[in-house]
mmCIF file of C-alpha atoms and ligand atoms in Angstrom:
data_model
loop_
_atom_site.group_PDB
_atom_site.id
_atom_site.type_symbol
_atom_site.label_atom_id
_atom_site.label_comp_id
_atom_site.label_asym_id
_atom_site.label_seq_id
_atom_site.Cartn_x
_atom_site.Cartn_y
_atom_site.Cartn_z
ATOM 1 C CA MET A 1 115.378 134.002 131.324
ATOM 2 C CA THR A 2 117.044 135.010 128.097
ATOM 3 C CA THR A 3 119.707 137.459 129.123
ATOM 4 C CA PHE A 4 119.022 140.724 127.358
ATOM 5 C CA HIS A 5 119.861 144.047 128.978
ATOM 6 C CA SER A 6 119.020 147.549 127.822
ATOM 7 C CA LEU A 7 122.335 149.184 126.986
ATOM 8 C CA THR A 8 122.830 152.824 126.089
ATOM 9 C CA VAL A 9 124.484 153.611 122.774
ATOM 10 C CA ALA A 10 127.620 155.614 123.578
ATOM 11 C CA LYS A 11 128.559 156.400 119.978
ATOM 12 C CA VAL A 12 127.974 155.418 116.370
ATOM 13 C CA GLU A 13 130.970 155.725 114.048
ATOM 14 C CA PRO A 14 130.812 155.375 110.252
ATOM 15 C CA GLU A 15 133.148 152.742 108.798
ATOM 16 C CA THR A 16 132.142 152.790 105.134
ATOM 17 C CA ARG A 17 129.100 154.118 103.287
ATOM 18 C CA ASP A 18 127.168 151.016 104.387
ATOM 19 C CA ALA A 19 128.704 150.135 107.733
ATOM 20 C CA VAL A 20 128.898 151.600 111.220
ATOM 21 C CA THR A 21 130.483 150.657 114.507
ATOM 22 C CA ILE A 22 128.040 150.915 117.417
ATOM 23 C CA THR A 23 129.552 151.217 120.887
ATOM 24 C CA PHE A 24 127.436 150.511 123.954
ATOM 25 C CA THR A 25 128.118 151.647 127.497
ATOM 26 C CA VAL A 26 128.344 148.688 129.877
ATOM 27 C CA PRO A 27 127.520 149.720 133.446
ATOM 28 C CA GLN A 28 129.785 148.486 136.229
ATOM 29 C CA ALA A 29 127.165 146.023 137.485
ATOM 30 C CA LEU A 30 126.982 144.289 134.080
ATOM 31 C CA GLN A 31 130.664 144.169 133.212
ATOM 32 C CA SER A 32 131.156 140.521 134.113
ATOM 33 C CA ALA A 33 127.995 139.588 132.175
ATOM 34 C CA TYR A 34 129.416 141.257 129.059
ATOM 35 C CA ALA A 35 132.917 139.778 129.373
ATOM 36 C CA PHE A 36 133.637 138.051 126.057
ATOM 37 C CA ARG A 37 136.067 135.884 124.182
ATOM 38 C CA PRO A 38 137.361 137.745 121.109
ATOM 39 C CA GLY A 39 135.366 136.471 118.125
ATOM 40 C CA GLN A 40 132.024 136.251 119.949
ATOM 41 C CA HIS A 41 128.978 138.263 118.939
ATOM 42 C CA LEU A 42 126.131 140.262 120.462
ATOM 43 C CA THR A 43 122.487 139.772 119.555
ATOM 44 C CA LEU A 44 120.540 143.024 119.209
ATOM 45 C CA LYS A 45 116.765 143.028 119.494
ATOM 46 C CA ALA A 46 114.278 145.593 118.204
ATOM 47 C CA ARG A 47 110.601 145.757 117.332
ATOM 48 C CA LEU A 48 110.222 147.046 113.772
ATOM 49 C CA ALA A 49 106.797 147.520 112.183
ATOM 50 C CA GLY A 50 105.282 145.460 114.971
ATOM 51 C CA GLU A 51 107.634 142.511 114.573
ATOM 52 C CA GLU A 52 110.409 141.544 116.966
ATOM 53 C CA LEU A 53 113.681 141.101 115.093
ATOM 54 C CA ARG A 54 116.950 139.756 116.461
ATOM 55 C CA ARG A 55 120.293 139.887 114.707
ATOM 56 C CA CYS A 56 123.830 138.886 115.694
ATOM 57 C CA TYR A 57 126.770 141.198 115.107
ATOM 58 C CA SER A 58 130.380 140.384 115.901
ATOM 59 C CA ILE A 59 132.173 142.279 118.625
ATOM 60 C CA CYS A 60 134.798 144.275 116.766
ATOM 61 C CA ARG A 61 137.154 145.574 119.438
ATOM 62 C CA ARG A 62 139.186 144.067 122.220
ATOM 63 C CA ALA A 63 137.739 144.158 125.727
ATOM 64 C CA VAL A 64 137.753 147.641 127.237
ATOM 65 C CA PRO A 65 136.156 148.239 130.660
ATOM 66 C CA GLY A 66 132.808 149.978 130.398
ATOM 67 C CA GLU A 67 132.138 149.550 126.700
ATOM 68 C CA ILE A 68 131.552 146.998 123.985
ATOM 69 C CA SER A 69 131.377 147.577 120.219
ATOM 70 C CA VAL A 70 129.835 145.780 117.275
ATOM 71 C CA ALA A 71 130.008 146.550 113.574
ATOM 72 C CA VAL A 72 126.879 146.512 111.429
ATOM 73 C CA LYS A 73 126.953 146.474 107.652
ATOM 74 C CA ALA A 74 123.656 147.268 105.930
ATOM 75 C CA ILE A 75 122.777 144.551 103.465
ATOM 76 C CA ASP A 76 120.313 144.812 100.571
ATOM 77 C CA GLY A 77 116.820 144.364 101.954
ATOM 78 C CA GLY A 78 118.164 143.839 105.471
ATOM 79 C CA ARG A 79 115.478 145.283 107.731
ATOM 80 C CA PHE A 80 117.479 145.208 110.915
ATOM 81 C CA SER A 81 120.840 146.152 109.432
ATOM 82 C CA GLY A 82 119.252 149.061 107.547
ATOM 83 C CA TYR A 83 117.609 150.236 110.760
ATOM 84 C CA ALA A 84 120.817 149.819 112.746
ATOM 85 C CA ARG A 85 122.931 151.743 110.262
ATOM 86 C CA ALA A 86 120.507 154.599 109.704
ATOM 87 C CA GLN A 87 118.519 155.002 112.898
ATOM 88 C CA ILE A 88 120.530 153.869 115.901
ATOM 89 C CA LYS A 89 122.034 156.990 117.467
ATOM 90 C CA ALA A 90 124.048 157.852 120.561
ATOM 91 C CA GLY A 91 121.854 158.072 123.656
ATOM 92 C CA MET A 92 119.310 155.459 122.526
ATOM 93 C CA THR A 93 118.883 152.270 124.503
ATOM 94 C CA ILE A 94 118.902 148.938 122.694
ATOM 95 C CA ASP A 95 118.184 145.436 123.992
ATOM 96 C CA VAL A 96 121.470 143.555 123.789
ATOM 97 C CA MET A 97 122.002 139.905 124.711
ATOM 98 C CA VAL A 98 125.135 138.959 126.627
ATOM 99 C CA PRO A 99 127.991 137.732 124.367
ATOM 100 C CA GLN A 100 127.488 134.363 122.693
ATOM 101 C CA GLY A 101 129.141 132.180 120.109
ATOM 102 C CA ASN A 102 131.770 129.491 119.783
ATOM 103 C CA PHE A 103 134.014 131.260 117.315
ATOM 104 C CA GLY A 104 137.124 133.038 118.453
ATOM 105 C CA TYR A 105 140.253 132.711 120.483
ATOM 106 C CA GLN A 106 141.121 133.557 124.058
ATOM 107 C CA PRO A 107 144.705 134.857 123.989
ATOM 108 C CA GLN A 108 147.071 133.445 126.603
ATOM 109 C CA PRO A 109 149.916 135.678 127.832
ATOM 110 C CA GLU A 110 152.370 132.791 128.114
ATOM 111 C CA ARG A 111 151.681 131.473 124.615
ATOM 112 C CA THR A 112 153.669 132.303 121.499
ATOM 113 C CA GLY A 113 151.741 131.463 118.368
ATOM 114 C CA SER A 114 151.471 132.192 114.699
ATOM 115 C CA TYR A 115 147.930 132.875 113.577
ATOM 116 C CA LEU A 116 146.181 133.377 110.263
ATOM 117 C CA ALA A 117 142.934 135.235 109.633
ATOM 118 C CA ILE A 118 141.185 135.054 106.261
ATOM 119 C CA ALA A 119 138.284 137.481 105.886
ATOM 120 C CA ALA A 120 136.179 138.969 103.134
ATOM 121 C CA GLY A 121 133.924 142.017 103.446
ATOM 122 C CA SER A 122 132.314 142.346 106.853
ATOM 123 C CA GLY A 123 133.950 139.038 107.820
ATOM 124 C CA ILE A 124 136.726 141.278 109.127
ATOM 125 C CA THR A 125 134.628 142.226 112.160
ATOM 126 C CA PRO A 126 135.409 139.348 114.536
ATOM 127 C CA MET A 127 138.984 139.200 113.224
ATOM 128 C CA LEU A 128 139.691 142.709 114.383
ATOM 129 C CA ALA A 129 138.859 141.798 117.981
ATOM 130 C CA ILE A 130 140.825 138.533 117.770
ATOM 131 C CA MET A 131 143.902 140.154 116.224
ATOM 132 C CA GLU A 132 144.037 143.147 118.526
ATOM 133 C CA SER A 133 143.496 141.048 121.657
ATOM 134 C CA THR A 134 146.066 138.463 120.620
ATOM 135 C CA LEU A 135 148.786 140.928 119.652
ATOM 136 C CA GLN A 136 148.162 142.858 122.856
ATOM 137 C CA THR A 137 148.105 139.827 125.170
ATOM 138 C CA GLU A 138 150.711 137.534 123.579
ATOM 139 C CA PRO A 139 153.840 139.690 123.234
ATOM 140 C CA HIS A 140 155.717 137.329 120.920
ATOM 141 C CA SER A 141 152.876 136.047 118.734
ATOM 142 C CA GLN A 142 152.462 136.832 115.044
ATOM 143 C CA PHE A 143 149.305 137.432 113.041
ATOM 144 C CA THR A 144 148.733 137.389 109.292
ATOM 145 C CA LEU A 145 145.500 138.764 107.842
ATOM 146 C CA ILE A 146 144.370 138.060 104.288
ATOM 147 C CA TYR A 147 141.486 140.450 103.678
ATOM 148 C CA GLY A 148 139.417 140.584 100.504
ATOM 149 C CA ASN A 149 137.182 143.441 99.358
ATOM 150 C CA ARG A 150 135.748 144.781 96.141
ATOM 151 C CA SER A 151 137.684 148.031 96.498
ATOM 152 C CA SER A 152 139.471 150.158 99.059
ATOM 153 C CA GLN A 153 136.276 152.245 99.325
ATOM 154 C CA THR A 154 134.223 149.287 100.548
ATOM 155 C CA MET A 155 136.926 148.053 102.918
ATOM 156 C CA MET A 156 135.800 148.152 106.532
ATOM 157 C CA PHE A 157 138.175 149.187 109.328
ATOM 158 C CA ARG A 158 140.838 150.650 107.048
ATOM 159 C CA GLN A 159 142.015 153.045 109.745
ATOM 160 C CA ALA A 160 141.793 150.495 112.558
ATOM 161 C CA LEU A 161 143.916 148.042 110.563
ATOM 162 C CA ALA A 162 146.458 150.747 109.750
ATOM 163 C CA ASP A 163 146.620 151.589 113.458
ATOM 164 C CA LEU A 164 147.246 147.941 114.360
ATOM 165 C CA LYS A 165 149.996 147.748 111.741
ATOM 166 C CA ASP A 166 151.588 150.921 113.129
ATOM 167 C CA ARG A 167 151.499 149.476 116.606
ATOM 168 C CA TRP A 168 152.894 146.056 115.760
ATOM 169 C CA PRO A 169 154.696 146.433 112.417
ATOM 170 C CA ALA A 170 156.868 143.349 112.866
ATOM 171 C CA ARG A 171 154.185 141.051 114.266
ATOM 172 C CA LEU A 172 151.261 141.820 111.965
ATOM 173 C CA GLN A 173 151.272 140.990 108.266
ATOM 174 C CA LEU A 174 148.410 142.554 106.278
ATOM 175 C CA VAL A 175 147.616 141.241 102.819
ATOM 176 C CA CYS A 176 144.706 143.137 101.233
ATOM 177 C CA LEU A 177 143.113 141.925 97.996
ATOM 178 C CA PHE A 178 140.737 143.934 95.824
ATOM 179 C CA SER A 179 138.550 142.353 93.174
ATOM 180 C CA GLN A 180 137.338 145.515 91.421
ATOM 181 C CA GLU A 181 140.294 147.833 91.727
ATOM 182 C CA SER A 182 143.234 147.773 89.394
ATOM 183 C CA LEU A 183 146.509 147.258 91.167
ATOM 184 C CA ASP A 184 150.129 147.073 90.135
ATOM 185 C CA SER A 185 150.364 143.637 91.680
ATOM 186 C CA GLU A 186 148.302 140.993 89.898
ATOM 187 C CA LEU A 187 148.769 138.813 92.977
ATOM 188 C CA LEU A 188 146.689 141.210 95.083
ATOM 189 C CA HIS A 189 143.969 141.605 92.469
ATOM 190 C CA GLY A 190 140.964 139.294 92.651
ATOM 191 C CA ARG A 191 138.885 137.339 95.116
ATOM 192 C CA ILE A 192 140.092 135.054 97.849
ATOM 193 C CA ASP A 193 139.835 131.501 96.572
ATOM 194 C CA GLY A 194 141.945 128.374 96.571
ATOM 195 C CA GLU A 195 143.955 129.440 93.557
ATOM 196 C CA LYS A 196 144.719 132.844 95.060
ATOM 197 C CA LEU A 197 145.716 131.350 98.405
ATOM 198 C CA ARG A 198 148.083 128.922 96.698
ATOM 199 C CA ALA A 199 149.588 131.790 94.709
ATOM 200 C CA LEU A 200 150.094 133.768 97.919
ATOM 201 C CA GLY A 201 151.663 130.674 99.453
ATOM 202 C CA LYS A 202 154.320 130.613 96.740
ATOM 203 C CA THR A 203 155.485 134.160 97.350
ATOM 204 C CA LEU A 204 154.149 136.138 100.306
ATOM 205 C CA ILE A 205 152.896 133.752 102.950
ATOM 206 C CA ALA A 206 154.375 130.615 104.503
ATOM 207 C CA PHE A 207 151.213 128.690 105.306
ATOM 208 C CA ASP A 208 153.089 125.989 107.196
ATOM 209 C CA GLN A 209 153.973 128.470 109.973
ATOM 210 C CA PHE A 210 150.439 128.845 111.331
ATOM 211 C CA ASP A 211 149.178 127.207 114.517
ATOM 212 C CA GLU A 212 145.569 128.338 114.097
ATOM 213 C CA ALA A 213 143.484 129.834 111.307
ATOM 214 C CA PHE A 214 140.273 131.860 111.529
ATOM 215 C CA ILE A 215 138.012 132.270 108.500
ATOM 216 C CA CYS A 216 134.962 134.515 108.101
ATOM 217 C CA GLY A 217 133.146 135.726 105.003
ATOM 218 C CA PRO A 218 130.819 134.477 102.278
ATOM 219 C CA ALA A 219 130.193 130.733 102.287
ATOM 220 C CA ALA A 220 131.978 129.955 99.012
ATOM 221 C CA MET A 221 135.121 131.784 100.113
ATOM 222 C CA MET A 222 135.089 130.021 103.467
ATOM 223 C CA ASP A 223 134.671 126.575 101.931
ATOM 224 C CA ASP A 224 137.461 127.248 99.454
ATOM 225 C CA ALA A 225 139.802 128.599 102.117
ATOM 226 C CA GLU A 226 139.145 125.695 104.471
ATOM 227 C CA THR A 227 139.701 123.117 101.727
ATOM 228 C CA THR A 228 142.914 124.831 100.687
ATOM 229 C CA LEU A 229 144.299 125.030 104.226
ATOM 230 C CA LEU A 230 143.494 121.356 104.781
ATOM 231 C CA SER A 231 145.222 120.449 101.524
ATOM 232 C CA LEU A 232 148.252 122.459 102.631
ATOM 233 C CA GLY A 233 148.501 120.268 105.709
ATOM 234 C CA MET A 234 146.777 122.325 108.405
ATOM 235 C CA PRO A 235 144.860 120.073 110.833
ATOM 236 C CA GLY A 236 141.087 120.514 110.755
ATOM 237 C CA LYS A 237 141.047 121.208 114.500
ATOM 238 C CA ALA A 238 143.212 124.284 113.947
ATOM 239 C CA ILE A 239 140.802 125.838 111.428
ATOM 240 C CA HIS A 240 137.975 127.894 112.919
ATOM 241 C CA LEU A 241 135.033 129.092 110.846
ATOM 242 C CA GLU A 242 132.517 131.836 111.551
ATOM 243 C CA ARG A 243 129.655 131.743 109.106
ATOM 244 C CA PHE A 244 127.680 134.863 108.357
ATOM 245 C CA ASN A 245 124.289 135.175 109.870
ATOM 246 C CA THR A 246 121.408 134.388 107.551
ATOM 247 C CA PRO A 247 119.004 137.294 108.137
ATOM 248 C CA GLY A 248 115.465 136.101 108.309
ATOM 249 C CA GLY A 249 116.738 132.571 108.067
ATOM 250 C CA SER A 250 114.464 130.021 109.549
ATOM 251 C CA ALA A 251 114.738 126.489 110.663
ATOM 252 C CA ARG A 252 114.372 123.754 108.102
ATOM 253 C CA ARG A 253 112.603 120.645 109.244
ATOM 254 C CA ALA A 254 114.987 117.842 110.118
ATOM 255 C CA ALA A 255 114.691 115.209 107.415
ATOM 256 C CA ASN A 256 112.171 112.440 108.014
ATOM 257 C CA VAL A 257 111.251 113.660 111.478
ATOM 258 C CA HIS A 258 107.552 113.822 112.258
ATOM 259 C CA ALA A 259 107.316 115.219 115.738
ATOM 260 C CA GLN A 260 103.688 116.339 115.815
ATOM 261 C CA GLY A 261 102.158 115.653 119.207
ATOM 262 C CA GLN A 262 105.464 114.767 120.853
ATOM 263 C CA THR A 263 106.241 116.312 124.218
ATOM 264 C CA VAL A 264 109.688 117.646 125.090
ATOM 265 C CA VAL A 265 110.867 118.740 128.529
ATOM 266 C CA ILE A 266 112.703 122.081 128.477
ATOM 267 C CA ARG A 267 114.936 122.762 131.469
ATOM 268 C CA GLN A 268 115.750 126.434 132.022
ATOM 269 C CA ASP A 269 116.696 128.362 135.149
ATOM 270 C CA GLY A 270 116.422 125.088 137.068
ATOM 271 C CA ARG A 271 112.773 124.562 136.147
ATOM 272 C CA ASP A 272 111.205 121.983 133.842
ATOM 273 C CA ARG A 273 108.493 122.858 131.369
ATOM 274 C CA HIS A 274 106.642 120.450 129.071
ATOM 275 C CA ILE A 275 106.031 121.629 125.521
ATOM 276 C CA THR A 276 104.120 119.823 122.802
ATOM 277 C CA LEU A 277 105.075 120.020 119.146
ATOM 278 C CA SER A 278 102.511 120.877 116.499
ATOM 279 C CA ALA A 279 102.631 120.037 112.799
ATOM 280 C CA ASP A 280 103.789 123.598 112.074
ATOM 281 C CA ASP A 281 106.712 123.632 114.491
ATOM 282 C CA GLU A 282 109.999 123.453 112.608
ATOM 283 C CA SER A 283 112.027 122.897 115.761
ATOM 284 C CA ILE A 284 111.935 122.468 119.518
ATOM 285 C CA LEU A 285 112.727 126.185 119.784
ATOM 286 C CA ASP A 286 109.720 127.091 117.613
ATOM 287 C CA ALA A 287 107.400 124.994 119.738
ATOM 288 C CA ALA A 288 108.763 126.392 122.991
ATOM 289 C CA LEU A 289 108.514 130.033 121.849
ATOM 290 C CA ARG A 290 104.983 129.456 120.581
ATOM 291 C CA GLN A 291 104.067 128.156 124.024
ATOM 292 C CA GLY A 292 105.499 131.185 125.799
ATOM 293 C CA ALA A 293 109.010 130.077 126.778
ATOM 294 C CA ASP A 294 111.659 132.799 126.884
ATOM 295 C CA LEU A 295 114.589 130.983 125.303
ATOM 296 C CA PRO A 296 117.782 132.448 123.831
ATOM 297 C CA TYR A 297 117.952 132.572 120.038
ATOM 298 C CA ALA A 298 119.008 134.890 117.256
ATOM 299 C CA CYS A 299 119.547 133.615 113.696
ATOM 300 C CA LYS A 300 117.268 130.544 113.706
ATOM 301 C CA GLY A 301 119.494 129.320 110.898
ATOM 302 C CA GLY A 302 121.962 127.042 112.683
ATOM 303 C CA VAL A 303 124.710 129.653 112.506
ATOM 304 C CA CYS A 304 125.051 131.572 115.757
ATOM 305 C CA ALA A 305 124.704 128.857 118.447
ATOM 306 C CA THR A 306 122.745 131.246 120.668
ATOM 307 C CA CYS A 307 120.022 128.588 121.001
ATOM 308 C CA LYS A 308 122.428 125.853 122.100
ATOM 309 C CA CYS A 309 121.171 123.395 124.701
ATOM 310 C CA LYS A 310 122.175 119.972 125.943
ATOM 311 C CA VAL A 311 120.198 116.792 125.414
ATOM 312 C CA LEU A 312 119.951 115.118 128.824
ATOM 313 C CA ARG A 313 117.722 112.271 127.712
ATOM 314 C CA GLY A 314 116.349 110.901 124.463
ATOM 315 C CA GLU A 315 117.412 111.672 120.942
ATOM 316 C CA VAL A 316 116.927 114.622 118.603
ATOM 317 C CA SER A 317 117.738 115.207 114.945
ATOM 318 C CA MET A 318 119.122 118.487 113.615
ATOM 319 C CA ALA A 319 118.336 119.824 110.150
ATOM 320 C CA THR A 320 121.623 121.677 109.927
ATOM 321 C CA ASN A 321 124.557 122.791 112.052
ATOM 322 C CA TYR A 322 127.068 125.446 111.096
ATOM 323 C CA SER A 323 128.315 126.272 114.558
ATOM 324 C CA LEU A 324 128.722 123.374 116.982
ATOM 325 C CA GLU A 325 132.115 121.678 117.032
ATOM 326 C CA PRO A 326 132.454 117.867 116.998
ATOM 327 C CA ASP A 327 133.375 117.776 120.704
ATOM 328 C CA GLU A 328 130.219 119.706 121.578
ATOM 329 C CA LEU A 329 128.074 117.348 119.521
ATOM 330 C CA ALA A 330 129.757 114.406 121.229
ATOM 331 C CA ALA A 331 128.946 115.973 124.613
ATOM 332 C CA GLY A 332 125.254 116.134 123.692
ATOM 333 C CA TYR A 333 124.878 119.782 122.702
ATOM 334 C CA VAL A 334 122.408 120.627 119.942
ATOM 335 C CA LEU A 335 120.933 123.721 118.324
ATOM 336 C CA SER A 336 117.352 123.941 119.497
ATOM 337 C CA CYS A 337 116.404 126.014 116.422
ATOM 338 C CA GLN A 338 117.328 123.034 114.246
ATOM 339 C CA ALA A 339 116.357 120.115 116.462
ATOM 340 C CA LEU A 340 113.277 117.932 116.523
ATOM 341 C CA PRO A 341 112.737 114.980 118.864
ATOM 342 C CA VAL A 342 113.026 111.499 117.402
ATOM 343 C CA THR A 343 112.264 109.669 120.661
ATOM 344 C CA PRO A 344 109.358 110.381 123.016
ATOM 345 C CA ASP A 345 111.436 111.001 126.148
ATOM 346 C CA VAL A 346 113.527 114.058 125.223
ATOM 347 C CA ILE A 347 114.792 116.428 127.926
ATOM 348 C CA VAL A 348 116.895 119.419 126.843
ATOM 349 C CA ASP A 349 118.775 121.684 129.229
ATOM 350 C CA PHE A 350 119.308 125.374 128.459
ATOM 351 C CA ASP A 351 121.225 125.895 131.689
ATOM 352 C CA ALA A 352 124.107 123.688 130.478
ATOM 353 C CA LYS A 353 126.502 126.150 128.856
ATOM 354 C CA GLY A 354 129.694 124.437 129.965
ATOM 355 C CA MET A 355 131.334 124.338 126.536
ATOM 356 C CA ALA A 356 130.330 127.806 125.389
HETATM 357 S S1 FES B 1 119.342 130.661 116.865
HETATM 358 FE FE1 FES B 1 121.245 130.780 115.804
HETATM 359 S S2 FES B 1 121.866 128.678 115.707
HETATM 360 FE FE2 FES B 1 119.898 128.586 116.596
#
């Protein structure tokens, strides 16, 4: 079974005009199910105008017994995010999947590290949980955040970031950039891109100090930041990317794969089920859902990894992959929302979550 639970909304707090933090109460019996690695996300489910919608939102606070919080920013035309921002209120119950996602970092008390987060807009959300957890758990570690926004008015978590800085003034470096606000410092004016990062590297930030880097925001910013960090000598393995969800995104057919009529065995909860692909199925996930399987998924765009499964036999082809790491691919994990069978003997296992 896909693991959704009905959680009660404990509170809804405004962050900006467009964004709210939603905190759910986690009952004692579910606390281990909702344990998370900072950087992971929750998938919320709701039926709007007769259609079931699922969306992923990053967990935005460190682990606190009995509650878990996500931030939701309403986007233009976003049906779920508009609903979440305007209509979810304290006391309601919402279907919430247990935490998922590969992005993030599990702080280790004995480790001393130097970490970099680069975020733009609502890309700050997972960073807040990662930074707070790391600074709290690793007493000698340092964190630098480069955070880009249009203006201070659209900046999410202004107060939360100020609180973190107050708590750990010597271990947290905050560098905030604004693209549409005039500032005394030209260095802090503008978007985050390769040129800006290099300029920061000449004056404010020693990029060679970092052990790990976390990047989240619009795709162009992320690509630019990753390329720049690689060119500055940071190993690719130390750079972790969290791509934004693509609301309403759907699977794209894997190139040159014609799977119509093929049968795939889906293993879930220890049971095998045979599903047959039709010409309209864009993925194994599509075919399985159409035939009544209750599989985990959220974005259907190759981003969130909620639909991850392991290929036990046969071969599949994925249209796209924004979330699985090379070691997961090597171990046989695939995104079922992007995968189609290319051999007739495919078995995929949804119980295998060993590398989550
Ligand atoms: S459902 Fe998000 S990657 Fe497949």
